[in-house]
């Protein structure tokens, strides 16, 4: 039976912090954030993948990934810490031979499980085992509506057909699937075709346009990032309602460090998928100790408010901003508490949506970049960024990432 197609979403998914909960469940989640409980954990089980997507930000390190036994121990620690939602991602999760052992152990411990996969390795047998996990949802990327485009972005062959096959195998078994499209200039022309394909499949769908710099400071895809005019056009075509934010000194631009975190394949516990500064490594410290006492977590909980974001605090269009990210700011110019260019462009696009005939204001970050007051972080020639073990309590505006 075909699922009802959900409204199309284009957003910085997972980053938003609602100002006012809309229902009791949202109120409960807000309470978890206020109490700083690690309710949601995103876990990169591996950086190995059978695809070579142009926008992938993972950088494999010269060290072993967590073993099966170590993964079981991590699951036990997360259960003890009170984690409810566990999202398993990669790389490609199905490239780990012990994936189903780990996922089945997670379900035995009672986690609400979601999975992120590229979908190309799903067979009838694997679909059966995925269905047996009763996941909340399986997320799969849709990067084009034609073989030529999808293959060019994914660095693979016959990718679209294999993805659609995987989606249908899961649907046949009653698994909820959501397709996710990262829009860039490489696939923008196929946007409507992708929407039509999603409608035909009858699955949930989301489009976004945030291309992340790789963890080593390099990027194969940032040159394909949509510009402000393209973002404005997309927002205008969708005619999505947008409520202006209420901005106070205590406003947070995202919920980083409040109720969720990321675990890398090597055991680093990180604030989020964009901000790769570890609070500690689970091979040396207990998860709950890292969550409660890791330097980066403690700092972000206390300082990540508008009054400590000097550019954003005085920005004339901060009420239109919905995607400011500490991780992207860190990668772009080394300042956790600065703005970043994509968020500025998105805010300007929202401003243009609401005030189509007015001049679009320049943001403080854009003004500083224009005057040459900010030095952008240079790529590190493919070498992994050295992630700091502890974090200084004060922001460092002109810091560069070190290779």
mmCIF file of C-alpha atoms in Angstrom, residues 58-342:
data_model
loop_
_atom_site.group_PDB
_atom_site.id
_atom_site.type_symbol
_atom_site.label_atom_id
_atom_site.label_comp_id
_atom_site.label_asym_id
_atom_site.label_seq_id
_atom_site.Cartn_x
_atom_site.Cartn_y
_atom_site.Cartn_z
ATOM 1 C CA UNK A 58 34.136 11.491 5.871
ATOM 2 C CA UNK A 59 37.908 11.041 6.058
ATOM 3 C CA UNK A 60 39.159 7.587 6.975
ATOM 4 C CA UNK A 61 41.892 7.590 9.602
ATOM 5 C CA UNK A 62 44.890 5.289 9.893
ATOM 6 C CA UNK A 63 43.517 3.531 12.965
ATOM 7 C CA UNK A 64 41.158 0.611 13.528
ATOM 8 C CA UNK A 65 37.442 1.210 13.736
ATOM 9 C CA UNK A 66 35.591 -0.018 16.818
ATOM 10 C CA UNK A 67 35.386 -3.808 16.977
ATOM 11 C CA UNK A 68 32.177 -5.759 17.459
ATOM 12 C CA UNK A 69 32.935 -6.210 21.154
ATOM 13 C CA UNK A 70 33.702 -2.514 21.560
ATOM 14 C CA UNK A 71 30.449 -1.639 19.795
ATOM 15 C CA UNK A 72 28.517 -3.875 22.188
ATOM 16 C CA UNK A 73 30.151 -2.071 25.108
ATOM 17 C CA UNK A 74 29.234 1.308 23.612
ATOM 18 C CA UNK A 75 25.610 0.180 23.329
ATOM 19 C CA UNK A 76 25.601 -0.840 26.981
ATOM 20 C CA UNK A 77 27.035 2.536 27.982
ATOM 21 C CA UNK A 78 24.471 4.445 25.914
ATOM 22 C CA UNK A 79 21.645 2.472 27.496
ATOM 23 C CA UNK A 80 23.007 3.277 30.966
ATOM 24 C CA UNK A 81 23.249 6.970 30.030
ATOM 25 C CA UNK A 82 19.572 7.102 29.088
ATOM 26 C CA UNK A 83 19.837 7.349 25.305
ATOM 27 C CA UNK A 84 16.498 6.622 23.632
ATOM 28 C CA UNK A 85 17.058 7.285 19.938
ATOM 29 C CA UNK A 86 19.968 5.707 18.105
ATOM 30 C CA UNK A 87 20.701 6.437 14.463
ATOM 31 C CA UNK A 88 23.243 4.183 12.745
ATOM 32 C CA UNK A 89 25.052 5.646 9.758
ATOM 33 C CA UNK A 90 28.362 5.493 7.908
ATOM 34 C CA UNK A 91 30.053 5.491 5.420
ATOM 35 C CA UNK A 92 27.795 2.660 4.415
ATOM 36 C CA UNK A 93 26.450 0.660 7.367
ATOM 37 C CA UNK A 94 25.930 -2.476 5.272
ATOM 38 C CA UNK A 95 29.634 -2.578 4.423
ATOM 39 C CA UNK A 96 30.282 -3.739 8.008
ATOM 40 C CA UNK A 97 30.002 -7.508 8.192
ATOM 41 C CA UNK A 98 28.835 -7.285 11.785
ATOM 42 C CA UNK A 99 26.222 -4.595 11.117
ATOM 43 C CA UNK A 100 23.240 -6.812 11.878
ATOM 44 C CA UNK A 101 24.872 -8.124 15.042
ATOM 45 C CA UNK A 102 25.287 -4.556 16.284
ATOM 46 C CA UNK A 103 21.827 -3.424 15.183
ATOM 47 C CA UNK A 104 20.117 -6.480 16.681
ATOM 48 C CA UNK A 105 21.927 -5.891 19.974
ATOM 49 C CA UNK A 106 20.701 -2.284 19.904
ATOM 50 C CA UNK A 107 17.107 -3.409 19.480
ATOM 51 C CA UNK A 108 17.507 -5.950 22.289
ATOM 52 C CA UNK A 109 18.553 -3.070 24.552
ATOM 53 C CA UNK A 110 15.408 -1.178 23.598
ATOM 54 C CA UNK A 111 16.754 1.692 21.493
ATOM 55 C CA UNK A 112 14.407 3.336 19.011
ATOM 56 C CA UNK A 113 16.482 2.682 15.914
ATOM 57 C CA UNK A 114 16.834 4.542 12.628
ATOM 58 C CA UNK A 115 19.207 3.684 9.813
ATOM 59 C CA UNK A 116 21.011 5.704 7.152
ATOM 60 C CA UNK A 117 22.186 3.799 4.081
ATOM 61 C CA UNK A 118 22.797 4.546 0.421
ATOM 62 C CA UNK A 119 20.437 1.679 -0.400
ATOM 63 C CA UNK A 120 22.528 0.090 -3.128
ATOM 64 C CA UNK A 121 23.534 -2.988 -1.109
ATOM 65 C CA UNK A 122 20.021 -3.957 -0.025
ATOM 66 C CA UNK A 123 19.043 -7.450 -1.126
ATOM 67 C CA UNK A 124 15.850 -9.368 -0.312
ATOM 68 C CA UNK A 125 17.675 -11.136 2.521
ATOM 69 C CA UNK A 126 19.064 -7.894 3.970
ATOM 70 C CA UNK A 127 15.673 -6.233 3.596
ATOM 71 C CA UNK A 128 14.181 -9.062 5.658
ATOM 72 C CA UNK A 129 16.699 -8.481 8.429
ATOM 73 C CA UNK A 130 16.215 -4.716 8.325
ATOM 74 C CA UNK A 131 12.448 -5.189 8.628
ATOM 75 C CA UNK A 132 12.999 -7.501 11.602
ATOM 76 C CA UNK A 133 14.746 -4.596 13.377
ATOM 77 C CA UNK A 134 11.496 -2.576 13.211
ATOM 78 C CA UNK A 135 13.399 0.673 12.561
ATOM 79 C CA UNK A 136 11.617 3.965 12.988
ATOM 80 C CA UNK A 137 12.806 4.872 9.512
ATOM 81 C CA UNK A 138 15.460 4.157 6.905
ATOM 82 C CA UNK A 139 16.996 7.226 5.235
ATOM 83 C CA UNK A 140 18.368 6.880 1.703
ATOM 84 C CA UNK A 141 19.924 9.535 -0.540
ATOM 85 C CA UNK A 142 18.389 10.438 -3.893
ATOM 86 C CA UNK A 143 21.016 12.434 -5.765
ATOM 87 C CA UNK A 144 19.506 12.594 -9.226
ATOM 88 C CA UNK A 145 16.600 11.480 -11.379
ATOM 89 C CA UNK A 146 18.716 10.081 -14.216
ATOM 90 C CA UNK A 147 21.478 7.504 -14.298
ATOM 91 C CA UNK A 148 23.964 10.011 -15.710
ATOM 92 C CA UNK A 149 23.514 12.556 -12.931
ATOM 93 C CA UNK A 150 23.229 10.100 -10.034
ATOM 94 C CA UNK A 151 26.286 8.130 -11.176
ATOM 95 C CA UNK A 152 28.367 11.295 -11.640
ATOM 96 C CA UNK A 153 27.615 12.474 -8.090
ATOM 97 C CA UNK A 154 27.919 9.048 -6.448
ATOM 98 C CA UNK A 155 31.041 7.917 -8.315
ATOM 99 C CA UNK A 156 29.345 4.656 -9.176
ATOM 100 C CA UNK A 157 27.408 2.889 -11.918
ATOM 101 C CA UNK A 158 23.749 1.939 -12.203
ATOM 102 C CA UNK A 159 23.210 3.789 -8.902
ATOM 103 C CA UNK A 160 19.671 5.063 -9.404
ATOM 104 C CA UNK A 161 18.295 1.640 -10.329
ATOM 105 C CA UNK A 162 19.938 0.023 -7.311
ATOM 106 C CA UNK A 163 18.647 2.726 -4.961
ATOM 107 C CA UNK A 164 15.078 2.389 -6.256
ATOM 108 C CA UNK A 165 15.326 -1.394 -5.935
ATOM 109 C CA UNK A 166 16.434 -1.031 -2.333
ATOM 110 C CA UNK A 167 13.578 1.357 -1.550
ATOM 111 C CA UNK A 168 11.005 -0.996 -3.032
ATOM 112 C CA UNK A 169 12.399 -4.015 -1.180
ATOM 113 C CA UNK A 170 11.993 -2.153 2.102
ATOM 114 C CA UNK A 171 8.523 -0.892 1.215
ATOM 115 C CA UNK A 172 7.387 -4.419 0.404
ATOM 116 C CA UNK A 173 8.267 -5.347 3.971
ATOM 117 C CA UNK A 174 6.484 -2.406 5.559
ATOM 118 C CA UNK A 175 9.620 -0.410 6.407
ATOM 119 C CA UNK A 176 9.178 3.351 6.435
ATOM 120 C CA UNK A 177 11.612 4.987 4.012
ATOM 121 C CA UNK A 178 12.617 8.616 3.613
ATOM 122 C CA UNK A 179 14.540 9.853 0.594
ATOM 123 C CA UNK A 180 16.910 12.766 1.002
ATOM 124 C CA UNK A 181 18.213 14.970 -1.835
ATOM 125 C CA UNK A 182 21.181 17.263 -1.431
ATOM 126 C CA UNK A 183 20.553 19.941 -4.021
ATOM 127 C CA UNK A 184 23.556 21.357 -5.849
ATOM 128 C CA UNK A 185 24.202 22.759 -9.284
ATOM 129 C CA UNK A 186 24.891 19.222 -10.523
ATOM 130 C CA UNK A 187 21.320 18.010 -9.980
ATOM 131 C CA UNK A 188 19.239 21.188 -9.700
ATOM 132 C CA UNK A 189 17.868 20.739 -13.234
ATOM 133 C CA UNK A 190 16.392 17.371 -12.187
ATOM 134 C CA UNK A 191 14.654 18.700 -9.080
ATOM 135 C CA UNK A 192 11.117 18.321 -10.410
ATOM 136 C CA UNK A 193 11.891 14.852 -11.770
ATOM 137 C CA UNK A 194 13.113 13.782 -8.335
ATOM 138 C CA UNK A 195 9.915 15.095 -6.753
ATOM 139 C CA UNK A 196 7.887 13.130 -9.310
ATOM 140 C CA UNK A 197 9.878 9.966 -8.605
ATOM 141 C CA UNK A 198 9.311 10.360 -4.878
ATOM 142 C CA UNK A 199 5.571 10.822 -5.458
ATOM 143 C CA UNK A 200 5.558 7.669 -7.570
ATOM 144 C CA UNK A 201 7.334 5.701 -4.842
ATOM 145 C CA UNK A 202 5.123 7.176 -2.122
ATOM 146 C CA UNK A 203 7.830 7.836 0.478
ATOM 147 C CA UNK A 204 8.723 10.722 2.767
ATOM 148 C CA UNK A 205 11.066 13.245 1.199
ATOM 149 C CA UNK A 206 13.396 16.082 2.095
ATOM 150 C CA UNK A 207 15.583 18.391 0.075
ATOM 151 C CA UNK A 208 18.473 20.390 1.510
ATOM 152 C CA UNK A 209 21.331 22.428 0.098
ATOM 153 C CA UNK A 210 24.017 22.443 2.809
ATOM 154 C CA UNK A 211 27.263 21.028 1.409
ATOM 155 C CA UNK A 212 29.708 20.258 4.202
ATOM 156 C CA UNK A 213 33.459 20.690 4.004
ATOM 157 C CA UNK A 214 35.253 17.373 4.500
ATOM 158 C CA UNK A 215 36.779 16.563 7.875
ATOM 159 C CA UNK A 216 40.270 17.220 6.498
ATOM 160 C CA UNK A 217 39.331 20.725 5.398
ATOM 161 C CA UNK A 218 39.114 19.778 1.733
ATOM 162 C CA UNK A 219 36.022 19.595 -0.418
ATOM 163 C CA UNK A 220 35.186 18.172 -3.805
ATOM 164 C CA UNK A 221 31.724 19.697 -3.799
ATOM 165 C CA UNK A 222 31.648 23.188 -2.249
ATOM 166 C CA UNK A 223 32.059 24.690 -5.713
ATOM 167 C CA UNK A 224 28.693 23.097 -6.496
ATOM 168 C CA UNK A 225 26.924 24.777 -3.562
ATOM 169 C CA UNK A 226 23.776 26.631 -4.633
ATOM 170 C CA UNK A 227 24.196 30.392 -4.531
ATOM 171 C CA UNK A 228 21.870 32.848 -2.823
ATOM 172 C CA UNK A 229 19.800 33.466 -5.943
ATOM 173 C CA UNK A 230 19.244 29.734 -6.469
ATOM 174 C CA UNK A 231 18.307 29.244 -2.800
ATOM 175 C CA UNK A 232 15.913 32.197 -3.015
ATOM 176 C CA UNK A 233 14.347 30.704 -6.121
ATOM 177 C CA UNK A 234 13.867 27.314 -4.451
ATOM 178 C CA UNK A 235 12.255 28.875 -1.402
ATOM 179 C CA UNK A 236 9.994 30.948 -3.631
ATOM 180 C CA UNK A 237 8.924 27.962 -5.710
ATOM 181 C CA UNK A 238 8.000 25.985 -2.621
ATOM 182 C CA UNK A 239 6.103 28.890 -1.061
ATOM 183 C CA UNK A 240 6.844 27.444 2.373
ATOM 184 C CA UNK A 241 5.601 29.500 5.278
ATOM 185 C CA UNK A 242 8.300 30.982 7.478
ATOM 186 C CA UNK A 243 7.817 32.449 10.927
ATOM 187 C CA UNK A 244 10.288 35.099 12.015
ATOM 188 C CA UNK A 245 12.336 33.961 14.990
ATOM 189 C CA UNK A 246 12.284 35.677 18.336
ATOM 190 C CA UNK A 247 15.893 36.620 19.078
ATOM 191 C CA UNK A 248 17.073 37.407 22.601
ATOM 192 C CA UNK A 249 20.530 37.260 24.230
ATOM 193 C CA UNK A 250 19.633 33.764 25.486
ATOM 194 C CA UNK A 251 18.522 32.453 22.074
ATOM 195 C CA UNK A 252 20.422 29.437 20.776
ATOM 196 C CA UNK A 253 20.917 28.996 17.036
ATOM 197 C CA UNK A 254 20.922 25.208 17.349
ATOM 198 C CA UNK A 255 20.649 22.502 19.997
ATOM 199 C CA UNK A 256 24.259 21.305 19.785
ATOM 200 C CA UNK A 257 25.473 19.633 23.029
ATOM 201 C CA UNK A 258 22.037 19.761 24.683
ATOM 202 C CA UNK A 259 20.485 16.380 23.914
ATOM 203 C CA UNK A 260 22.407 14.744 21.088
ATOM 204 C CA UNK A 261 25.913 13.902 19.949
ATOM 205 C CA UNK A 262 27.887 11.894 17.413
ATOM 206 C CA UNK A 263 30.174 8.889 17.863
ATOM 207 C CA UNK A 264 32.799 8.315 15.181
ATOM 208 C CA UNK A 265 33.933 4.887 13.929
ATOM 209 C CA UNK A 266 37.089 5.352 16.023
ATOM 210 C CA UNK A 267 35.315 6.088 19.310
ATOM 211 C CA UNK A 268 35.527 9.898 19.358
ATOM 212 C CA UNK A 269 32.466 11.486 20.976
ATOM 213 C CA UNK A 270 31.705 14.683 19.067
ATOM 214 C CA UNK A 271 29.090 17.432 19.503
ATOM 215 C CA UNK A 272 27.504 16.872 16.082
ATOM 216 C CA UNK A 273 28.128 15.684 12.571
ATOM 217 C CA UNK A 274 29.554 19.061 11.526
ATOM 218 C CA UNK A 275 31.586 19.917 14.621
ATOM 219 C CA UNK A 276 34.360 17.325 14.759
ATOM 220 C CA UNK A 277 35.972 18.424 18.005
ATOM 221 C CA UNK A 278 35.883 15.455 20.419
ATOM 222 C CA UNK A 279 35.029 15.711 24.067
ATOM 223 C CA UNK A 280 36.934 12.469 24.530
ATOM 224 C CA UNK A 281 37.319 8.958 23.174
ATOM 225 C CA UNK A 282 35.141 6.115 24.344
ATOM 226 C CA UNK A 283 38.112 3.761 24.303
ATOM 227 C CA UNK A 284 39.677 5.771 27.135
ATOM 228 C CA UNK A 285 36.679 7.231 29.008
ATOM 229 C CA UNK A 286 33.105 6.267 29.765
ATOM 230 C CA UNK A 287 30.514 7.815 27.486
ATOM 231 C CA UNK A 288 28.607 9.512 30.286
ATOM 232 C CA UNK A 289 31.811 11.117 31.618
ATOM 233 C CA UNK A 290 32.592 12.509 28.159
ATOM 234 C CA UNK A 291 29.026 13.755 27.769
ATOM 235 C CA UNK A 292 28.966 15.442 31.167
ATOM 236 C CA UNK A 293 32.548 16.688 31.415
ATOM 237 C CA UNK A 294 34.054 16.843 27.924
ATOM 238 C CA UNK A 295 35.441 20.360 27.407
ATOM 239 C CA UNK A 296 33.683 21.109 24.131
ATOM 240 C CA UNK A 297 30.320 19.893 25.475
ATOM 241 C CA UNK A 298 30.546 21.983 28.640
ATOM 242 C CA UNK A 299 31.578 25.060 26.726
ATOM 243 C CA UNK A 300 28.830 24.848 24.128
ATOM 244 C CA UNK A 301 26.151 24.289 26.762
ATOM 245 C CA UNK A 302 27.113 27.434 28.621
ATOM 246 C CA UNK A 303 28.268 29.727 25.799
ATOM 247 C CA UNK A 304 26.297 28.802 22.693
ATOM 248 C CA UNK A 305 23.769 31.634 23.024
ATOM 249 C CA UNK A 306 23.187 34.717 20.928
ATOM 250 C CA UNK A 307 24.929 37.051 23.375
ATOM 251 C CA UNK A 308 28.159 35.116 22.732
ATOM 252 C CA UNK A 309 27.767 35.202 18.929
ATOM 253 C CA UNK A 310 28.961 38.742 18.253
ATOM 254 C CA UNK A 311 28.269 38.826 14.511
ATOM 255 C CA UNK A 312 24.936 37.027 14.709
ATOM 256 C CA UNK A 313 23.756 39.044 17.703
ATOM 257 C CA UNK A 314 23.928 42.335 15.807
ATOM 258 C CA UNK A 315 22.985 40.961 12.393
ATOM 259 C CA UNK A 316 20.074 42.965 10.912
ATOM 260 C CA UNK A 317 18.436 39.797 9.572
ATOM 261 C CA UNK A 318 19.097 37.355 12.413
ATOM 262 C CA UNK A 319 15.343 36.796 12.774
ATOM 263 C CA UNK A 320 15.406 35.246 9.292
ATOM 264 C CA UNK A 321 18.303 32.900 10.053
ATOM 265 C CA UNK A 322 17.508 29.205 10.397
ATOM 266 C CA UNK A 323 20.749 27.435 9.625
ATOM 267 C CA UNK A 324 23.670 28.990 11.503
ATOM 268 C CA UNK A 325 26.039 26.143 12.452
ATOM 269 C CA UNK A 326 29.075 26.206 14.755
ATOM 270 C CA UNK A 327 30.680 23.363 12.837
ATOM 271 C CA UNK A 328 30.467 25.123 9.489
ATOM 272 C CA UNK A 329 31.727 28.352 11.064
ATOM 273 C CA UNK A 330 34.677 26.442 12.538
ATOM 274 C CA UNK A 331 35.485 24.855 9.186
ATOM 275 C CA UNK A 332 35.093 28.104 7.266
ATOM 276 C CA UNK A 333 37.176 30.478 9.417
ATOM 277 C CA UNK A 334 38.076 28.743 12.676
ATOM 278 C CA UNK A 335 35.575 30.526 14.955
ATOM 279 C CA UNK A 336 32.924 28.501 16.759
ATOM 280 C CA UNK A 337 31.065 31.695 17.613
ATOM 281 C CA UNK A 338 31.066 33.352 14.209
ATOM 282 C CA UNK A 339 28.620 33.211 11.367
ATOM 283 C CA UNK A 340 29.153 31.223 8.201
ATOM 284 C CA UNK A 341 28.478 32.152 4.610
ATOM 285 C CA UNK A 342 25.783 29.606 3.794
#
